[in-house]
Short mmCIF file of C-alpha atoms and ligand atoms in Angstrom, two decimals:
data_model
loop_
_atom_site.label_atom_id
_atom_site.label_comp_id
_atom_site.label_asym_id
_atom_site.label_seq_id
_atom_site.Cartn_x
_atom_site.Cartn_y
_atom_site.Cartn_z
CA UNK A 1 -0.01 0.00 0.01
CA UNK A 2 1.36 3.43 -0.79
CA UNK A 3 1.50 5.73 2.25
CA UNK A 4 -0.53 8.96 2.25
CA UNK A 5 1.69 11.79 1.08
CA UNK A 6 2.41 14.78 3.31
CA UNK A 7 4.06 17.87 1.77
CA UNK A 8 5.21 20.39 4.39
CA UNK A 9 6.99 23.77 4.08
CA UNK A 10 9.66 24.80 6.57
CA UNK A 11 8.62 24.88 10.21
CA UNK A 12 10.01 23.45 13.44
CA UNK A 13 7.18 20.94 13.49
CA UNK A 14 7.85 19.80 9.89
CA UNK A 15 11.52 19.26 10.64
CA UNK A 16 10.76 17.33 13.81
CA UNK A 17 8.32 15.10 11.94
CA UNK A 18 10.76 14.50 9.06
CA UNK A 19 13.60 13.71 11.40
CA UNK A 20 11.48 11.27 13.38
CA UNK A 21 10.48 9.49 10.14
CA UNK A 22 14.08 9.25 8.97
CA UNK A 23 15.22 7.91 12.34
CA UNK A 24 12.43 5.33 12.11
CA UNK A 25 13.75 4.09 8.78
CA UNK A 26 11.23 5.83 6.55
CA UNK A 27 11.93 7.82 3.38
CA UNK A 28 11.68 11.61 3.29
CA UNK A 29 12.32 13.77 0.22
CA UNK A 30 14.05 17.06 1.08
CA UNK A 31 15.40 20.08 -0.78
CA UNK A 32 19.10 20.69 -1.33
CA UNK A 33 20.64 23.58 -3.32
CA UNK A 34 21.29 21.23 -6.22
CA UNK A 35 18.19 18.97 -6.58
CA UNK A 36 15.69 17.35 -4.24
CA UNK A 37 17.10 14.28 -2.53
CA UNK A 38 15.25 11.09 -1.56
CA UNK A 39 16.60 10.61 1.95
CA UNK A 40 16.99 7.54 4.15
CA UNK A 41 19.07 6.84 7.27
CA UNK A 42 22.39 5.82 5.60
CA UNK A 43 23.21 3.48 8.53
CA UNK A 44 20.01 1.44 8.10
CA UNK A 45 20.23 -1.30 5.42
CA UNK A 46 16.47 -1.74 5.11
CA UNK A 47 15.85 2.01 4.85
CA UNK A 48 18.48 2.28 2.09
CA UNK A 49 16.92 -0.72 0.24
CA UNK A 50 13.70 1.37 0.35
CA UNK A 51 15.39 4.11 -1.75
CA UNK A 52 16.15 1.63 -4.52
CA UNK A 53 12.69 0.25 -4.28
CA UNK A 54 10.97 3.65 -4.48
CA UNK A 55 13.15 4.78 -7.39
CA UNK A 56 12.68 1.46 -9.17
CA UNK A 57 16.39 1.56 -9.94
CA UNK A 58 17.49 -1.51 -11.92
CA UNK A 59 20.97 -1.44 -10.36
CA UNK A 60 22.72 -0.64 -7.08
CA UNK A 61 25.02 2.34 -7.36
CA UNK A 62 26.77 3.81 -4.40
CA UNK A 63 24.83 6.70 -2.88
CA UNK A 64 26.05 10.00 -1.40
CA UNK A 65 25.91 10.37 2.42
CA UNK A 66 24.89 13.86 3.53
CA UNK A 67 26.13 15.62 6.71
CA UNK A 68 25.51 18.94 8.44
CA UNK A 69 29.24 19.79 8.51
CA UNK A 70 32.76 18.53 7.81
CA UNK A 71 33.32 17.14 11.29
CA UNK A 72 30.21 14.97 11.09
CA UNK A 73 31.45 13.63 7.71
CA UNK A 74 34.90 12.97 9.21
CA UNK A 75 33.32 10.41 11.54
CA UNK A 76 32.74 8.20 8.50
CA UNK A 77 35.40 9.24 5.92
CA UNK A 78 39.17 9.77 6.14
CA UNK A 79 40.05 13.34 5.15
CA UNK A 80 43.52 14.03 3.75
CA UNK A 81 44.94 17.56 3.24
CA UNK A 82 43.34 17.79 -0.23
CA UNK A 83 39.94 16.85 1.15
CA UNK A 84 40.25 19.43 3.90
CA UNK A 85 41.15 22.13 1.39
CA UNK A 86 38.15 21.37 -0.82
CA UNK A 87 35.80 21.08 2.11
CA UNK A 88 37.02 24.49 3.43
CA UNK A 89 36.61 26.05 -0.02
CA UNK A 90 33.26 24.59 -1.16
CA UNK A 91 31.26 23.32 1.85
CA UNK A 92 28.51 23.72 2.41
CA UNK A 93 27.86 23.41 -1.28
CA UNK A 94 27.53 21.46 -4.47
CA UNK A 95 30.63 19.29 -4.08
CA UNK A 96 30.76 15.57 -3.18
CA UNK A 97 34.03 13.97 -2.13
CA UNK A 98 34.78 10.25 -2.54
CA UNK A 99 37.12 9.30 0.30
CA UNK A 100 38.31 6.15 2.04
CA UNK A 101 35.62 4.90 4.35
CA UNK A 102 36.58 4.61 8.01
CA UNK A 103 36.66 1.12 9.40
CA UNK A 104 34.44 2.19 12.31
CA UNK A 105 31.88 3.90 10.02
CA UNK A 106 28.34 2.71 10.69
CA UNK A 107 27.20 3.59 7.15
CA UNK A 108 25.43 0.60 5.47
CA UNK A 109 27.33 -1.41 2.90
CA UNK A 110 24.36 -0.99 0.61
CA UNK A 111 24.84 2.81 0.76
CA UNK A 112 28.41 2.42 -0.46
CA UNK A 113 27.70 -0.57 -2.72
CA UNK A 114 30.22 -2.62 -0.81
CA UNK A 115 33.11 -0.28 -1.73
CA UNK A 116 35.90 0.67 0.65
CA UNK A 117 35.17 4.28 -0.15
CA UNK A 118 32.31 6.60 0.76
CA UNK A 119 30.85 9.69 -1.00
CA UNK A 120 30.23 12.56 1.40
CA UNK A 121 28.62 15.97 0.96
CA UNK A 122 27.57 18.90 3.15
CA UNK A 123 24.67 20.57 1.28
CA UNK A 124 24.16 24.38 1.54
CA UNK A 125 20.37 24.46 1.68
CA UNK A 126 19.31 25.67 5.14
CA UNK A 127 16.41 23.28 5.34
CA UNK A 128 18.70 20.33 4.47
CA UNK A 129 21.22 21.31 7.07
CA UNK A 130 18.57 21.82 9.77
CA UNK A 131 17.19 18.36 8.93
CA UNK A 132 20.61 16.75 9.01
CA UNK A 133 21.34 18.32 12.41
CA UNK A 134 17.95 17.16 13.69
CA UNK A 135 18.43 13.61 12.54
CA UNK A 136 21.99 13.33 13.82
CA UNK A 137 22.82 10.51 11.44
CA UNK A 138 24.19 10.45 7.87
CA UNK A 139 21.42 10.63 5.26
CA UNK A 140 21.82 8.71 1.98
CA UNK A 141 20.10 10.68 -0.80
CA UNK A 142 20.06 10.24 -4.56
CA UNK A 143 17.90 12.61 -6.62
CA UNK A 144 14.22 12.13 -5.69
CA UNK A 145 12.95 10.89 -9.01
CA UNK A 146 12.04 7.51 -10.48
CA UNK A 147 14.97 5.93 -12.27
CA UNK A 148 15.38 7.34 -15.77
CA UNK A 149 13.41 10.52 -15.14
CA UNK A 150 14.87 13.95 -14.82
CA UNK A 151 16.07 15.20 -11.45
CA UNK A 152 13.46 17.14 -9.44
CA UNK A 153 14.01 20.78 -8.53
CA UNK A 154 10.59 21.44 -6.87
CA UNK A 155 8.45 19.57 -4.44
CA UNK A 156 5.84 19.25 -7.16
CA UNK A 157 8.32 17.40 -9.40
CA UNK A 158 9.02 14.95 -6.54
CA UNK A 159 5.31 14.40 -5.91
CA UNK A 160 4.67 13.74 -9.61
CA UNK A 161 7.52 11.22 -9.84
CA UNK A 162 7.47 9.48 -6.45
CA UNK A 163 4.25 10.64 -4.80
CA UNK A 164 2.76 7.18 -4.40
CA UNK A 165 6.04 5.61 -3.12
CA UNK A 166 7.01 7.96 -0.29
CA UNK A 167 5.25 9.40 2.76
CA UNK A 168 6.71 12.89 3.11
CA UNK A 169 8.24 15.74 1.17
CA UNK A 170 9.83 18.79 2.83
CA UNK A 171 9.02 21.75 0.58
CA UNK A 172 11.89 24.26 0.44
CA UNK A 173 10.85 25.90 -2.83
CA UNK A 174 12.79 25.53 -6.10
CA UNK A 175 16.42 24.45 -5.92
CA UNK A 176 18.96 27.16 -6.74
CA UNK A 177 21.53 25.15 -8.71
CA UNK A 178 19.26 22.67 -10.49
CA UNK A 179 22.21 20.41 -11.35
CA UNK A 180 23.64 17.59 -9.25
CA UNK A 181 26.79 18.08 -7.19
CA UNK A 182 30.27 17.69 -8.70
CA UNK A 183 31.78 14.36 -7.56
CA UNK A 184 35.56 14.32 -6.91
CA UNK A 185 37.38 11.08 -6.15
CA UNK A 186 40.31 11.52 -3.76
CA UNK A 187 40.97 7.85 -3.08
CA UNK A 188 44.16 7.83 -5.20
CA UNK A 189 47.03 10.31 -5.69
CA UNK A 190 45.28 11.65 -8.72
CA UNK A 191 42.31 13.96 -8.36
CA UNK A 192 39.55 12.51 -10.51
CA UNK A 193 36.28 14.18 -11.45
CA UNK A 194 33.65 11.39 -11.54
CA UNK A 195 30.72 13.64 -12.32
CA UNK A 196 30.71 17.27 -13.49
CA UNK A 197 28.27 19.50 -11.64
CA UNK A 198 27.65 22.75 -9.85
CA UNK A 199 31.36 23.29 -9.11
CA UNK A 200 33.75 23.35 -12.07
CA UNK A 201 36.96 21.42 -12.76
CA UNK A 202 38.86 24.75 -12.88
CA UNK A 203 37.58 25.79 -9.47
CA UNK A 204 38.71 22.47 -7.97
CA UNK A 205 42.11 22.62 -9.75
CA UNK A 206 42.68 26.16 -8.53
CA UNK A 207 42.10 25.31 -4.86
CA UNK A 208 44.33 22.22 -4.99
CA UNK A 209 47.01 23.63 -7.33
CA UNK A 210 47.07 20.46 -9.40
CA UNK A 211 45.42 18.79 -12.40
CA UNK A 212 41.94 17.30 -12.20
CA UNK A 213 41.51 14.24 -14.38
CA UNK A 214 38.10 13.61 -15.96
CA UNK A 215 36.67 10.09 -15.57
CA UNK A 216 34.60 8.72 -18.44
CA UNK A 217 31.31 8.10 -16.67
CA UNK A 218 27.78 9.15 -17.00
CA UNK A 219 25.54 9.97 -14.03
CA UNK A 220 25.05 6.48 -12.75
CA UNK A 221 27.00 3.82 -14.61
CA UNK A 222 30.77 3.82 -14.64
CA UNK A 223 31.81 3.00 -18.20
CA UNK A 224 35.53 2.89 -18.46
CA UNK A 225 37.15 -0.36 -17.44
CA UNK A 226 39.25 1.52 -14.97
CA UNK A 227 36.11 2.66 -13.27
CA UNK A 228 34.49 -0.76 -13.24
CA UNK A 229 37.44 -2.23 -11.36
CA UNK A 230 36.77 0.23 -8.55
CA UNK A 231 33.42 -1.48 -7.96
CA UNK A 232 33.39 -4.16 -5.32
CA UNK A 233 33.88 -7.64 -6.70
CA UNK A 234 34.48 -10.55 -4.39
CA UNK A 235 37.78 -12.36 -4.63
CA UNK A 236 36.04 -15.73 -5.07
CA UNK A 237 34.29 -16.75 -8.33
CA UNK A 238 30.54 -16.25 -8.25
CA UNK A 239 27.95 -18.38 -10.04
CA UNK A 240 24.34 -17.45 -10.50
CA UNK A 241 21.08 -19.42 -10.46
CA UNK A 242 22.66 -22.24 -8.45
CA UNK A 243 19.97 -24.89 -7.92
CA UNK A 244 22.27 -27.58 -6.49
CA UNK A 245 25.84 -28.01 -5.32
CA UNK A 246 28.29 -29.62 -7.71
CA UNK A 247 31.46 -30.28 -5.80
CA UNK A 248 33.27 -31.94 -8.71
CA UNK A 249 33.00 -28.85 -10.87
CA UNK A 250 32.86 -26.03 -8.32
CA UNK A 251 34.57 -27.39 -5.21
CA UNK A 252 33.58 -26.05 -1.80
CA UNK A 253 30.84 -23.49 -2.27
CA UNK A 254 29.15 -21.14 0.06
CA UNK A 255 25.51 -20.42 -0.92
CA UNK A 256 23.71 -17.07 -0.72
CA UNK A 257 20.24 -18.43 -0.25
CA UNK A 258 16.81 -16.95 -1.10
CA UNK A 259 13.28 -18.14 -0.46
CA UNK A 260 12.59 -21.84 -0.97
CA UNK A 261 15.86 -22.62 -2.75
CA UNK A 262 17.84 -25.85 -2.30
CA UNK A 263 20.43 -25.44 0.46
CA UNK A 264 21.42 -29.06 1.00
CA UNK A 265 24.98 -30.08 0.22
CA UNK A 266 26.56 -26.59 0.19
CA UNK A 267 29.48 -26.07 2.56
CA UNK A 268 27.80 -23.14 4.18
CA UNK A 269 24.56 -21.21 3.69
CA UNK A 270 24.04 -17.46 4.28
CA UNK A 271 20.49 -16.18 3.89
CA UNK A 272 19.73 -13.14 1.80
CA UNK A 273 16.08 -13.67 2.70
CA UNK A 274 14.40 -16.76 4.08
CA UNK A 275 10.94 -15.56 3.12
CA UNK A 276 12.00 -14.66 -0.49
CA UNK A 277 11.60 -10.91 0.24
CA UNK A 278 13.46 -8.90 -2.41
CA UNK A 279 13.82 -5.81 -0.13
CA UNK A 280 15.31 -7.86 2.71
CA UNK A 281 17.68 -9.51 0.23
CA UNK A 282 18.75 -6.12 -1.13
CA UNK A 283 19.42 -4.88 2.38
CA UNK A 284 21.62 -7.93 3.10
CA UNK A 285 23.35 -8.21 -0.29
CA UNK A 286 26.67 -6.46 0.23
CA UNK A 287 27.14 -7.46 3.81
CA UNK A 288 26.53 -11.16 2.91
CA UNK A 289 28.78 -10.97 -0.17
CA UNK A 290 31.62 -9.68 2.05
CA UNK A 291 30.92 -12.31 4.65
CA UNK A 292 30.91 -15.12 2.03
CA UNK A 293 34.17 -13.97 0.43
CA UNK A 294 36.58 -16.16 2.49
CA UNK A 295 39.51 -18.14 1.13
CA UNK A 296 38.33 -21.35 2.82
CA UNK A 297 35.70 -21.62 0.07
CA UNK A 298 36.29 -22.11 -3.66
CA UNK A 299 33.28 -20.13 -4.81
CA UNK A 300 30.09 -18.31 -3.99
CA UNK A 301 26.85 -19.76 -5.36
CA UNK A 302 23.78 -17.54 -5.62
CA UNK A 303 20.32 -19.08 -5.43
CA UNK A 304 17.87 -18.05 -8.22
CA UNK A 305 16.22 -14.69 -7.49
CA UNK A 306 13.17 -13.67 -9.55
CA UNK A 307 13.85 -10.75 -11.92
CA UNK A 308 11.15 -8.55 -10.41
CA UNK A 309 11.12 -5.53 -8.05
CA UNK A 310 14.54 -5.22 -6.37
CA UNK A 311 15.39 -8.69 -7.79
CA UNK A 312 16.38 -6.84 -10.98
CA UNK A 313 19.01 -4.75 -9.19
CA UNK A 314 20.17 -7.71 -7.11
CA UNK A 315 20.62 -9.82 -10.28
CA UNK A 316 22.35 -6.98 -12.06
CA UNK A 317 24.83 -6.68 -9.18
CA UNK A 318 25.40 -10.43 -9.06
CA UNK A 319 25.95 -10.60 -12.81
CA UNK A 320 28.69 -8.05 -12.50
CA UNK A 321 30.21 -9.98 -9.59
CA UNK A 322 30.17 -13.19 -11.65
CA UNK A 323 31.50 -11.77 -14.91
CA UNK A 324 34.84 -13.24 -16.01
CA UNK A 325 37.44 -10.88 -14.63
CA UNK A 326 40.20 -9.40 -16.68
CA UNK A 327 43.35 -8.70 -14.70
CA UNK A 328 42.76 -5.27 -13.14
CA UNK A 329 44.18 -2.73 -15.61
CA UNK A 330 46.29 0.11 -14.29
CA UNK A 331 44.51 3.48 -14.39
CA UNK A 332 45.04 4.78 -17.91
CA UNK A 333 45.71 8.38 -17.03
O1 TXA B 1 23.46 16.96 -5.90
C1 TXA B 1 23.55 15.79 -5.56
O2 TXA B 1 24.65 15.21 -5.42
C2 TXA B 1 22.26 15.04 -5.20
C3 TXA B 1 21.64 15.71 -3.97
C4 TXA B 1 20.39 15.07 -3.49
O3 TXA B 1 22.59 15.82 -2.96
N1 TXA B 1 22.52 13.64 -4.99
C5 TXA B 1 22.83 12.78 -5.96
O4 TXA B 1 23.09 11.51 -5.49
O5 TXA B 1 22.94 13.11 -7.10
P1 TXA B 1 23.28 10.19 -6.43
O6 TXA B 1 23.22 9.13 -5.48
O7 TXA B 1 22.27 10.22 -7.52
O8 TXA B 1 24.68 10.35 -7.05
C6 TXA B 1 25.75 9.61 -6.55
C7 TXA B 1 26.93 9.78 -7.47
C8 TXA B 1 26.90 8.71 -8.55
O9 TXA B 1 27.47 9.22 -9.74
C9 TXA B 1 27.78 7.64 -7.92
O10 TXA B 1 28.28 6.74 -8.86
C10 TXA B 1 28.81 8.46 -7.17
O11 TXA B 1 28.13 9.58 -6.72
N2 TXA B 1 29.43 7.77 -6.02
C11 TXA B 1 28.89 7.59 -4.76
N3 TXA B 1 29.65 6.90 -3.98
C12 TXA B 1 30.73 6.59 -4.69
C13 TXA B 1 31.92 5.86 -4.41
N4 TXA B 1 32.15 5.32 -3.20
N5 TXA B 1 32.84 5.76 -5.37
C14 TXA B 1 32.62 6.32 -6.62
N6 TXA B 1 31.52 7.01 -6.94
C15 TXA B 1 30.58 7.16 -5.98
MG1 MG B 2 19.90 11.13 -10.32
#
């Protein structure tokens, strides 16, 4: 059942209600200076799975975690001198930094798509900052539109695109920038622009006093092989649609199980969802993949998962994990 939709302009009461919903694991759309975001508690696997479900996204891409200030972000990401310079120059604002994720970060593996890095941003919109302070937790937020539609810059756009999938929109008027944030990757010695946006390459280069390399990506899907290798892939081989163990061919396998699949004969079984619930499986996906990826097994078997709802995104992710792997190429530039 779709929840009744509440659209509320700025008030103490609206912020309190939105913060309570987010802390309870519900979705709330909120304004930022770039576009409206579809927010969820970034530390809650199930809430983050809800984002993918509401957007009907056919794949799991890492999401940006939003914070009220740099120090809050530094509880989850490791800032080097370059990151501190960029944060001082452009935050709050339309800049997202991809940084190494701290080992003690509580941000969900689904938020970061299993990667060892995390994308962090401090938005400038006053309503967003007040909300982030009130929630006191990182908020994962992609643009608040159904997958494949244009990014929303008013509450009415959000309502038209997601109105029957979410319970609440905070209405902060039209977004000033209207274009998503610039995404800068600082996880290597090079400074790489993953997504152009509100802040330009020249602005970033000037603050850092070095070159900024452009990555060949579009908004959501990394295209260049160099980018693909940065996506989490388990060390063990992965096979899909496993309906039975076959020790002769596959050796000792650990099974990621779903619904009423066959579990007998596998070396170990980890459940994505016992009840065959696609959302629960999505919430568990990256955590279980990491857990399964141990050298004492020869491979990871994945039970069949129906290609419907979040099953599409789960299968997309598993197909990537199971694709024959070329030796990781060195970054080309
Ligand atoms: O302006 C914006 O950035 C909006 C507002 C709501 O803040 N948010 C937004 O989020 O556009 P999203 O999730 O649609 O964009 C995330 C971008 C994607 O291009 C994704 O691939 C990249 O950031 N990204 C996130 N985490 C990453 C990571 N760990 N490594 C590489 N890229 C990452
Ligand atoms: Mg988007």
